Coordinates of C-alpha atoms and ligand atoms in Angstrom, one line a residue:
Chain A
M1 CA 0.0 0.0 0.0
A2 CA 1.4 3.4 -0.9
L3 CA 1.5 6.0 1.8
A4 CA 0.2 9.5 1.1
T5 CA 3.3 11.7 0.8
R6 CA 1.4 15.0 1.1
T7 CA -0.4 15.3 4.3
D8 CA -0.6 19.1 4.3
R9 CA -3.5 19.7 1.9
R10 CA -5.2 22.9 3.0
P11 CA -8.2 24.9 2.0
S12 CA -7.8 27.6 -0.7
L13 CA -6.3 31.0 0.2
A14 CA -9.7 32.7 0.1
R15 CA -11.3 30.1 2.3
T16 CA -8.5 30.2 4.8
V17 CA -8.7 34.0 5.0
W18 CA -12.5 34.3 5.3
D19 CA -12.8 31.4 7.8
S20 CA -10.2 32.8 10.2
S21 CA -10.7 35.6 12.7
V22 CA -7.3 36.9 11.8
G23 CA -8.0 36.7 8.1
K24 CA -11.4 38.3 8.3
K25 CA -9.9 41.1 10.3
A26 CA -7.4 41.6 7.4
V27 CA -10.4 41.9 5.0
M28 CA -11.8 44.6 7.3
A29 CA -8.4 46.4 7.4
V30 CA -7.9 46.3 3.6
S31 CA -11.5 47.4 2.8
G32 CA -11.2 50.1 5.5
I33 CA -8.0 51.5 3.9
V34 CA -9.6 51.5 0.4
M35 CA -12.4 53.6 1.8
L36 CA -9.9 55.8 3.7
L37 CA -7.9 56.5 0.6
Y38 CA -11.1 57.4 -1.2
L39 CA -12.2 59.7 1.6
V40 CA -8.9 61.6 1.5
V41 CA -9.4 62.3 -2.2
H42 CA -13.1 63.0 -1.7
M43 CA -12.4 65.5 1.1
I44 CA -9.8 67.4 -1.0
G45 CA -12.3 67.5 -4.0
N46 CA -15.0 68.9 -1.7
L47 CA -12.9 71.9 -0.7
K48 CA -13.1 73.2 -4.3
I49 CA -16.6 74.4 -3.3
F50 CA -14.8 77.4 -1.8
F51 CA -13.7 78.5 -5.3
G52 CA -17.2 79.0 -6.6
P53 CA -19.8 77.2 -8.6
G54 CA -17.9 77.3 -11.8
E55 CA -14.9 75.4 -10.5
F56 CA -16.9 73.0 -8.4
N57 CA -19.3 72.0 -11.1
H58 CA -16.5 71.7 -13.6
Y59 CA -14.7 69.3 -11.2
A60 CA -17.9 67.2 -10.9
H61 CA -18.2 67.0 -14.7
W62 CA -14.5 66.1 -15.0
L63 CA -15.1 63.1 -12.7
R64 CA -17.5 61.8 -15.3
T65 CA -15.1 62.3 -18.3
L66 CA -12.1 60.9 -16.4
G67 CA -10.0 58.6 -18.5
E68 CA -11.5 59.7 -21.9
P69 CA -10.9 59.1 -24.7
F70 CA -9.9 55.6 -23.6
M71 CA -12.9 55.4 -21.3
H72 CA -16.4 56.2 -22.3
Y73 CA -18.4 58.9 -20.3
E74 CA -18.8 57.8 -16.7
W75 CA -17.0 54.5 -17.1
T76 CA -14.2 55.4 -14.7
L77 CA -16.6 56.8 -12.2
W78 CA -18.7 53.6 -12.3
M79 CA -15.5 51.5 -11.8
I80 CA -14.7 53.5 -8.7
R81 CA -18.3 53.1 -7.4
V82 CA -18.1 49.3 -7.8
V83 CA -14.9 49.1 -5.9
L84 CA -16.3 51.3 -3.1
V85 CA -19.5 49.3 -2.8
A86 CA -17.5 46.1 -2.6
A87 CA -15.3 47.7 0.1
V88 CA -18.4 48.8 2.1
V89 CA -20.0 45.4 1.9
A90 CA -16.9 43.5 2.7
H91 CA -16.1 45.8 5.6
A92 CA -19.6 45.7 7.1
V93 CA -20.1 42.0 6.7
S94 CA -16.7 41.2 8.3
A95 CA -17.3 43.8 11.1
Y96 CA -20.7 42.2 11.8
Q97 CA -19.4 38.6 11.9
L98 CA -16.3 39.4 14.0
S99 CA -18.4 41.4 16.4
R100 CA -20.8 38.5 16.8
R101 CA -17.8 36.2 17.6
D102 CA -16.4 38.8 20.1
L103 CA -19.8 39.1 22.0
R104 CA -20.2 35.3 22.1
A105 CA -16.7 34.9 23.5
R106 CA -17.5 37.1 26.6
P107 CA -21.1 36.4 27.5
S108 CA -20.9 37.2 31.3
K109 CA -19.7 40.5 32.4
Y110 CA -17.7 41.2 35.5
V111 CA -19.7 42.4 38.5
H112 CA -16.9 44.9 39.2
R113 CA -16.6 47.0 36.1
K114 CA -13.7 49.3 35.6
A115 CA -13.2 52.1 33.1
R116 CA -11.7 50.7 30.0
A117 CA -10.2 51.4 26.5
S118 CA -10.3 54.8 24.9
Y119 CA -13.5 56.4 23.5
A120 CA -12.5 55.9 19.9
T121 CA -11.9 52.1 20.6
R122 CA -15.2 51.7 22.4
T123 CA -17.2 53.5 19.7
M124 CA -16.0 51.5 16.7
R125 CA -19.2 49.4 16.4
W126 CA -21.8 52.0 16.9
G127 CA -19.7 54.6 15.0
G128 CA -19.5 52.1 12.1
V129 CA -23.3 51.7 12.1
I130 CA -23.7 55.5 12.1
L131 CA -21.3 55.7 9.1
G132 CA -23.2 52.9 7.3
L133 CA -26.6 54.7 7.7
F134 CA -25.0 58.0 6.8
I135 CA -23.6 56.6 3.5
V136 CA -27.1 55.5 2.5
W137 CA -28.6 58.9 3.3
H138 CA -25.7 60.8 1.7
L139 CA -26.1 58.9 -1.6
L140 CA -29.9 59.4 -1.6
D141 CA -29.4 63.1 -0.9
L142 CA -26.6 64.2 -3.2
T143 CA -26.1 61.5 -5.7
T144 CA -29.6 60.4 -6.7
G145 CA -31.5 63.3 -5.1
T146 CA -34.2 61.0 -3.8
V147 CA -34.4 62.7 -0.4
H148 CA -32.9 66.0 -1.4
A149 CA -34.3 69.2 0.2
G150 CA -35.3 71.8 -2.5
G151 CA -35.4 70.7 -6.2
F152 CA -32.4 68.4 -7.0
Q153 CA -30.6 69.6 -10.1
E154 CA -28.6 66.9 -12.0
G155 CA -25.2 68.3 -12.9
H156 CA -25.4 71.3 -10.5
P157 CA -23.7 69.8 -7.4
Y158 CA -22.8 73.3 -6.0
Q159 CA -26.4 74.3 -5.7
N160 CA -27.4 70.9 -4.3
V161 CA -24.8 71.1 -1.6
V162 CA -25.9 74.6 -0.6
D163 CA -29.5 73.3 -0.4
T164 CA -28.6 70.5 1.9
F165 CA -26.6 72.6 4.3
S166 CA -29.4 75.3 4.3
T167 CA -31.5 72.8 6.4
W168 CA -30.8 72.3 10.1
Y169 CA -31.1 68.5 9.8
G170 CA -28.8 68.4 6.8
N171 CA -26.1 70.0 8.9
V172 CA -26.7 67.9 12.0
V173 CA -26.7 64.5 10.2
Y174 CA -23.6 65.5 8.3
I175 CA -21.6 66.8 11.2
V176 CA -22.5 63.9 13.5
A177 CA -21.3 61.5 10.8
V178 CA -18.1 63.3 10.2
L179 CA -17.3 63.3 13.9
A180 CA -18.0 59.6 14.0
L181 CA -15.7 59.2 11.0
G182 CA -12.9 61.0 12.7
L183 CA -13.1 58.7 15.7
H184 CA -13.4 55.6 13.5
V185 CA -10.3 56.6 11.5
R186 CA -8.3 57.4 14.6
H187 CA -8.7 53.9 16.0
G188 CA -9.2 52.2 12.6
F189 CA -6.0 53.4 10.9
F190 CA -3.8 52.3 13.8
S191 CA -5.7 49.0 14.1
A192 CA -5.4 48.3 10.4
A193 CA -1.6 48.7 10.6
Q194 CA -1.5 46.1 13.4
T195 CA -3.8 43.8 11.6
L196 CA -1.7 43.8 8.5
G197 CA 1.5 43.4 10.5
A198 CA 2.9 46.8 9.7
G199 CA 3.3 47.9 13.3
S200 CA 6.2 47.4 15.6
R201 CA 7.6 48.7 18.9
T202 CA 9.6 51.4 17.1
R203 CA 7.0 52.3 14.5
N204 CA 3.8 52.4 16.6
R205 CA 4.4 55.9 18.0
A206 CA 4.6 57.3 14.5
L207 CA 1.6 55.2 13.4
R208 CA -0.5 56.7 16.2
A209 CA 0.6 60.2 15.2
V210 CA -0.3 59.6 11.6
A211 CA -3.7 58.2 12.7
D212 CA -4.4 61.3 14.7
V213 CA -3.3 63.7 12.0
L214 CA -5.4 61.8 9.4
A215 CA -8.4 61.8 11.6
L216 CA -8.1 65.5 12.3
L217 CA -7.5 66.5 8.7
L218 CA -10.5 64.5 7.5
T219 CA -12.8 65.8 10.1
A220 CA -11.7 69.4 9.6
G221 CA -11.8 69.1 5.8
F222 CA -15.3 67.6 5.7
V223 CA -16.8 69.9 8.3
A224 CA -15.5 73.0 6.5
V225 CA -18.2 72.6 3.8
P226 CA -21.4 72.8 6.0
V227 CA -19.7 75.4 8.2
G228 CA -18.9 77.4 5.0
V229 CA -22.6 77.3 3.9
M230 CA -23.9 78.1 7.4
T231 CA -21.6 81.1 7.7
G232 CA -22.5 82.3 4.2
V233 CA -18.9 81.9 2.8
V234 CA -20.5 79.5 0.4
S235 CA -23.9 80.5 -1.0
Chain B
M1 CA -6.1 44.8 58.4
K2 CA -9.8 44.2 58.2
L3 CA -11.4 43.6 54.8
T4 CA -14.8 42.9 53.3
L5 CA -14.6 40.3 50.5
R6 CA -17.3 39.8 47.9
V7 CA -16.5 36.5 46.3
W8 CA -18.1 34.7 43.4
R9 CA -19.5 31.4 44.7
Q10 CA -20.7 28.7 42.3
R11 CA -21.3 25.1 43.4
N12 CA -20.4 23.5 40.0
A13 CA -20.3 24.1 36.3
D14 CA -24.0 23.9 35.8
A15 CA -25.2 25.8 38.9
D16 CA -25.9 29.5 38.9
G17 CA -23.4 31.6 40.8
A18 CA -23.6 34.8 42.9
M19 CA -21.4 37.1 44.9
S20 CA -21.2 36.2 48.6
T21 CA -19.9 38.7 51.3
Y22 CA -17.3 37.7 53.9
E23 CA -15.4 39.7 56.5
V24 CA -11.8 38.8 57.2
D25 CA -9.9 40.3 60.2
G26 CA -6.3 40.1 61.2
V27 CA -4.9 40.3 57.7
S28 CA -1.2 41.2 57.7
P29 CA 0.1 43.6 54.9
D30 CA 2.9 41.1 54.3
M31 CA 0.5 38.3 53.4
S32 CA 0.1 37.3 49.8
F33 CA -3.4 37.6 48.3
L34 CA -3.7 33.8 48.4
E35 CA -2.6 33.6 52.0
M36 CA -5.3 36.0 52.8
L37 CA -7.8 33.7 51.1
D38 CA -6.3 30.8 53.0
T39 CA -7.2 32.6 56.2
L40 CA -10.7 33.0 55.0
N41 CA -11.0 29.4 54.1
E42 CA -9.7 28.2 57.5
E43 CA -12.4 30.2 59.1
L44 CA -15.0 28.8 56.7
I45 CA -13.9 25.2 57.4
L46 CA -14.0 25.7 61.2
K47 CA -17.6 27.0 60.8
G48 CA -18.4 23.9 58.7
E49 CA -18.9 25.9 55.5
D50 CA -17.6 25.1 52.0
P51 CA -14.2 26.8 51.5
V52 CA -13.7 29.0 48.5
A53 CA -12.2 27.1 45.6
F54 CA -9.4 28.9 43.7
D55 CA -6.5 27.7 41.5
H56 CA -2.9 27.9 42.7
D57 CA 0.3 25.8 42.6
C58 CA 3.8 27.3 42.7
R59 CA 2.8 30.5 44.6
E60 CA 6.0 32.1 43.2
G61 CA 4.7 33.6 40.0
I62 CA 6.0 31.0 37.5
C63 CA 3.3 28.3 37.0
G64 CA 0.4 30.4 35.8
A65 CA -2.2 28.5 37.9
C66 CA -3.5 31.4 40.1
S67 CA -6.2 33.3 38.3
L68 CA -8.4 35.9 40.1
V69 CA -10.1 39.0 38.9
I70 CA -9.7 41.5 41.8
N71 CA -11.8 44.7 41.6
G72 CA -12.3 44.2 37.9
E73 CA -8.6 43.7 37.1
A74 CA -7.0 40.3 36.2
H75 CA -4.4 39.6 39.0
G76 CA -5.4 42.8 40.7
P77 CA -3.9 46.2 40.8
E78 CA -0.2 45.3 40.4
R79 CA 1.5 44.0 37.3
T80 CA 2.1 40.5 38.8
T81 CA 0.4 37.2 39.4
T82 CA -2.2 36.9 42.1
C83 CA 0.1 34.7 44.2
Q84 CA 2.8 37.5 44.1
L85 CA 0.3 40.2 45.0
H86 CA 0.6 41.3 48.6
M87 CA -2.0 42.8 50.9
R88 CA 0.0 46.0 51.2
S89 CA -1.4 46.9 47.9
F90 CA -4.8 47.4 49.6
R91 CA -5.9 49.5 52.6
D92 CA -7.5 48.6 55.9
G93 CA -11.3 48.6 55.5
D94 CA -11.3 48.0 51.7
T95 CA -14.0 46.0 50.0
L96 CA -12.6 43.7 47.4
D97 CA -14.6 42.0 44.6
I98 CA -13.1 38.7 43.7
E99 CA -14.3 37.0 40.5
P100 CA -13.2 34.1 38.2
W101 CA -11.7 34.7 34.7
R102 CA -14.7 35.3 32.4
A103 CA -14.8 33.9 28.9
S104 CA -17.0 31.3 27.2
A105 CA -13.8 29.4 26.3
F106 CA -13.0 29.2 30.1
P107 CA -16.1 27.8 31.7
V108 CA -16.3 28.0 35.5
I109 CA -15.8 24.6 37.2
K110 CA -16.4 25.8 40.8
D111 CA -16.2 29.2 42.5
L112 CA -13.1 30.9 41.2
V113 CA -11.7 27.9 39.3
V114 CA -12.1 27.9 35.5
D115 CA -11.2 25.2 32.9
R116 CA -8.3 26.5 30.8
S117 CA -7.7 23.3 28.8
A118 CA -8.5 25.4 25.7
F119 CA -5.0 26.8 26.0
D120 CA -3.5 23.2 26.1
R121 CA -5.3 22.4 22.9
I122 CA -3.9 25.6 21.2
I123 CA -0.4 24.4 22.3
Q124 CA -1.1 20.9 21.0
A125 CA -2.0 22.4 17.6
G126 CA 1.5 23.8 17.0
G127 CA 3.2 25.1 20.1
Y128 CA 6.1 22.7 19.9
I129 CA 9.0 21.8 17.6
T130 CA 9.5 18.4 16.1
A131 CA 13.0 17.2 16.9
P132 CA 14.7 13.9 17.8
T133 CA 15.1 13.6 21.5
G134 CA 18.1 12.1 23.2
S135 CA 21.3 13.7 24.5
A136 CA 21.5 17.5 24.3
P137 CA 22.7 18.8 20.9
E138 CA 26.1 20.6 20.6
A139 CA 25.4 24.2 21.6
H140 CA 27.3 25.7 18.7
A141 CA 25.6 23.6 16.1
T142 CA 22.7 26.1 15.7
P143 CA 23.8 29.7 16.1
V144 CA 21.0 32.0 17.2
P145 CA 21.7 35.8 16.9
K146 CA 21.4 37.5 20.3
P147 CA 18.5 39.8 19.3
D148 CA 16.5 36.8 18.2
A149 CA 17.3 34.9 21.3
D150 CA 16.2 37.9 23.4
L151 CA 12.9 38.2 21.4
A152 CA 12.2 34.5 21.8
F153 CA 12.9 34.7 25.5
E154 CA 10.6 37.7 25.9
H155 CA 7.8 35.6 24.4
A156 CA 8.8 32.5 26.3
E157 CA 8.1 34.3 29.5
C158 CA 4.3 33.7 29.0
I159 CA 3.1 31.3 31.8
G160 CA -0.3 30.7 30.2
C161 CA -2.3 32.0 33.1
G162 CA -5.0 33.5 30.9
A163 CA -5.1 37.0 32.3
C164 CA -5.0 38.3 28.7
V165 CA -8.3 36.5 28.0
A166 CA -9.8 37.6 31.3
A167 CA -9.0 41.2 30.6
C168 CA -9.9 41.3 27.0
P169 CA -13.4 42.8 26.3
N170 CA -13.7 40.2 23.5
G171 CA -12.4 37.2 25.5
A172 CA -9.6 36.9 22.9
A173 CA -6.6 34.6 23.3
M174 CA -4.5 36.6 20.8
L175 CA -1.8 37.6 23.2
F176 CA -1.3 34.1 24.6
T177 CA -1.3 32.5 21.1
S178 CA 1.0 35.2 19.7
A179 CA 3.5 34.7 22.6
K180 CA 3.6 31.0 21.8
V181 CA 3.9 31.5 18.0
N182 CA 6.5 34.1 18.2
H183 CA 8.6 32.3 20.8
L184 CA 9.2 29.4 18.4
N185 CA 8.9 31.2 15.0
V186 CA 11.9 33.5 15.6
L187 CA 14.2 30.6 16.4
P188 CA 15.9 28.4 13.8
Q189 CA 14.6 25.4 15.7
G190 CA 11.1 26.5 15.0
A191 CA 11.7 27.3 11.3
P192 CA 10.6 23.9 9.7
E193 CA 7.1 24.3 11.2
R194 CA 6.9 28.1 10.9
E195 CA 3.9 28.3 8.6
T196 CA 1.8 25.4 9.9
R197 CA 2.4 26.4 13.5
V198 CA 0.8 29.8 13.1
L199 CA -2.0 28.6 10.9
D200 CA -3.0 25.7 13.1
M201 CA -2.7 27.5 16.4
V202 CA -4.9 30.4 15.2
A203 CA -7.4 27.9 13.7
Q204 CA -7.5 26.1 17.1
M205 CA -7.9 29.4 18.9
D206 CA -10.9 30.2 16.7
E207 CA -12.3 26.7 17.2
E208 CA -12.2 27.1 21.0
G209 CA -14.5 30.1 20.8
F210 CA -12.2 32.9 21.8
G211 CA -12.9 36.3 20.4
G212 CA -10.8 38.5 18.1
C213 CA -8.5 41.4 18.7
T214 CA -9.9 45.0 18.6
L215 CA -6.6 46.6 19.8
A216 CA -8.1 47.6 23.1
G217 CA -4.8 46.8 24.7
E218 CA -6.2 45.4 27.9
C219 CA -4.4 42.1 27.6
A220 CA -0.9 43.6 27.5
T221 CA -1.8 45.8 30.5
A222 CA -2.9 42.8 32.5
C223 CA -0.1 40.4 31.5
P224 CA 2.0 39.6 34.6
K225 CA 5.0 38.8 32.3
G226 CA 4.8 42.0 30.2
I227 CA 4.2 40.3 26.8
P228 CA 3.8 43.4 24.6
L229 CA 0.8 44.2 22.4
T230 CA 3.1 44.2 19.3
S231 CA 3.4 40.5 19.8
I232 CA -0.1 40.3 18.3
T233 CA 1.0 42.4 15.3
S234 CA 3.9 40.0 14.7
M235 CA 1.6 37.1 14.8
N236 CA -0.8 38.7 12.3
K237 CA 2.2 39.3 10.0
E238 CA 3.3 35.6 10.4
W239 CA -0.2 34.4 9.7
L240 CA -0.6 36.5 6.5
R241 CA 2.9 35.3 5.4
A242 CA 2.0 31.7 6.1
T243 CA -1.3 31.8 4.1
R244 CA 0.6 33.1 1.1
K245 CA 3.4 30.5 1.4
V246 CA 1.1 27.6 2.0
A247 CA -1.2 28.6 -0.9
K248 CA 1.8 28.3 -3.3
R249 CA 2.7 24.8 -2.3
Ligands
HEM1 C1 -20.5 50.5 6.7 C2 -20.1 51.2 7.8 C3 -19.0 50.7 8.7 C4 -19.1 49.8 9.7 C5 -20.3 49.0 10.1 C6 -17.8 49.7 10.3 C7 -17.4 48.9 11.4 C8 -16.1 48.7 11.8 C9 -15.8 47.9 12.9 C10 -16.8 47.1 13.8 C11 -14.4 47.8 13.0 C12 -13.6 47.1 14.0 C13 -13.3 47.9 15.2 C14 -12.3 47.3 16.1 O1 -11.4 46.6 15.6 O2 -12.4 47.7 17.2 C15 -13.9 48.7 11.9 C16 -12.6 48.9 11.6 C17 -12.1 49.8 10.7 N1 -12.9 50.6 9.9 FE1 -14.9 50.6 9.8 N2 -16.9 50.6 9.6 C18 -17.6 51.2 8.6 C19 -17.2 52.2 7.8 C20 -15.9 52.6 7.6 C21 -15.4 53.6 6.8 C22 -16.3 54.6 5.9 C23 -14.1 53.6 6.8 C24 -13.1 54.5 6.0 C25 -12.4 55.4 6.6 C26 -13.7 52.6 7.8 C27 -12.4 52.3 8.1 C28 -12.0 51.3 9.0 C29 -10.7 50.9 9.3 C30 -9.4 51.4 8.6 C31 -10.7 49.9 10.3 C32 -9.6 49.1 10.9 C33 -9.6 47.7 10.5 C34 -8.8 46.9 11.5 O3 -9.1 46.9 12.7 O4 -7.8 46.2 11.1 N3 -14.8 52.0 8.3 N4 -15.0 49.2 11.2
FES2 S1 0.4 30.1 41.7 FE1 2.0 29.7 40.2 S2 1.9 31.7 39.2 FE2 0.6 32.1 40.9

């Protein structure tokens, strides 16, 4: 009888990653970083609103003609959208499944509770849920115009943004979400570095600093727009 | 010193437990925490009551058997094991809450004693090297660079007490598993099983129902042996490397 010489047959790479808590966390980290990179670009683009409707609307039009003549009108934009939706879904599903595992692993609490981990760390789950709901509202408001206040005009994003931030609830929803984003990124960026094995004793201080700066810049950059509209700098 | 103790009492694994209150008098500040509990138990035995069950063995901080959550902190307020914690860390008249490790992978057996055999099964999954036994090999046959030896030793300090799991809000065994993985993976003796070790130990850790890491950092704060949080980062890196390597085979 011949003996099997290979005894180390293992499941595929994708199976191993998705079935493991460490692998699933890596999916969460990579999808989080994809969204983070997008948000940095998105934030910079938004700041063009301070240079008037001409420049802002032109920028929005350029997003649709990006890659022409190789790409057709809006092809590049749609490719970006597909990647982002995939990232949001992968991130939310892995976050949900990992959170379920974490809660199951610690069913009984200590009678004596003590103050624990930082605010940013403790708010990742609820902060993430707020961000998820915000993403849906934000798309319905400024991309499709479904829930937009005051007639939504396709191709006139400057006016649409001014409309949204002329309502009190538009400002509240947006600013709460941006603050949640800042906290999420503060803990998330540092976590992602550890999940992907990029942290080390010598590098972690710098990584924490980068996380703080990134969180602060994103928060300030995104909040500038509603504040600009509220103060009449943008109208 | 006179203390009020609120202790988790649970008759067996299936019974419901609750906190019971006891007074202990005549506690010396030089007593260890376990000696203080011995005093309580002697009184309980004299009164014909069931003594409080708790794990202990070496009482010198090296075996990892002792395991109490004191006032919400694994091994209490000092960075040491419960057996090496002394009553001078508390004040006369204090009320102390004493609870068992809490994690679904560490079920309570009785009172303050939990079943930590999940850790043994993680070790069985890969926390060893395969080498012929016999007389000790020639020491110079396998050179180990000093920094690697130091790193391995730092991780080898883990005594497997489970304070990391008890402190983690997710009941995760990441710090324990990473200490064991890194200890062997940085050494040449551990190299032949470098990939399978991390993959199999992490898989067993998941199988046992431990949670995952959310970088809360509670484990490294509670660890009596000072295993650093970056140990988890190193294990993540090893795990990702191993999945890539093994997929190519
Ligand atoms: C769909 C909405 C979202 C949900 C439900 C969500 C939820 C979560 C949760 C539960 C975690 C793990 C927290 C922890 O480890 O303590 C996490 C991590 C993270 N999130 Fe989100 N999040 C969402 C949106 C976002 C967005 C928009 C970004 C983009 C900046 C982002 C970036 C990150 C990063 C970089 C991590 C770190 C991954 C890691 O720990 O390795 N998330 N998210
Ligand atoms: S009893 Fe051995 S470490 Fe505490």
